[in-house]
């Protein structure tokens, strides 16, 4: 992995670590990045679903029971 030097808002970093339960700056940043990626992927899939991409799937089969 490449090392990158960045200035971070220490209060924001501490708040994020508290929310995520991480114990180091590195873990906090990596977990935040992971959550962003997961969130964006989920959003993308929901947008596709809302746009009807999955509407081509067959609907549930309806079974009727005749009166005896």
XYZ file of C-alpha atoms in Angstrom:
68
model
C 0.000 0.000 0.000
C 1.054 3.516 -0.689
C 1.572 5.910 2.206
C -0.197 9.251 1.964
C 0.280 12.147 4.320
C -2.874 14.162 4.945
C -4.069 16.616 7.553
C -7.185 15.386 9.341
C -9.715 17.132 11.525
C -8.859 15.402 14.820
C -12.278 16.034 16.373
C -14.017 14.568 13.322
C -11.643 11.602 13.311
C -12.304 10.962 17.014
C -16.080 11.199 16.468
C -15.898 8.747 13.562
C -13.759 6.342 15.597
C -16.270 6.476 18.432
C -19.184 5.752 16.087
C -17.409 2.912 14.293
C -15.667 1.452 17.331
C -12.223 1.646 15.775
C -9.086 2.072 17.849
C -6.625 3.719 15.466
C -6.626 6.454 12.858
C -5.714 3.956 10.177
C -8.565 1.622 11.114
C -11.017 4.522 11.289
C -10.115 5.843 7.859
C -10.159 2.400 6.252
C -13.533 1.572 7.825
C -14.964 4.915 6.712
C -13.773 4.291 3.150
C -15.214 0.766 3.220
C -18.578 2.071 4.414
C -18.663 4.708 1.674
C -18.009 2.068 -0.992
C -20.698 -0.248 0.426
C -23.178 2.621 0.686
C -22.599 3.769 -2.893
C -22.915 0.217 -4.238
C -26.184 -0.262 -2.368
C -27.469 3.068 -3.659
C -26.552 2.090 -7.211
C -28.426 -1.214 -6.890
C -31.478 0.512 -5.405
C -31.493 3.043 -8.240
C -31.377 0.211 -10.780
C -34.206 -1.542 -8.987
C -36.292 1.633 -8.888
C -35.655 2.173 -12.597
C -37.267 -1.174 -13.313
C -34.193 -3.078 -14.403
C -35.439 -6.092 -12.484
C -39.003 -5.794 -13.759
C -38.296 -8.433 -16.403
C -38.218 -11.100 -13.705
C -41.330 -13.236 -13.522
C -43.755 -12.353 -10.768
C -44.777 -14.740 -8.019
C -46.877 -17.681 -9.117
C -50.447 -17.404 -7.912
C -51.969 -20.659 -6.758
C -55.711 -20.890 -6.283
C -57.446 -23.637 -4.357
C -60.777 -24.844 -5.745
C -63.664 -25.093 -3.288
C -64.500 -28.731 -2.500
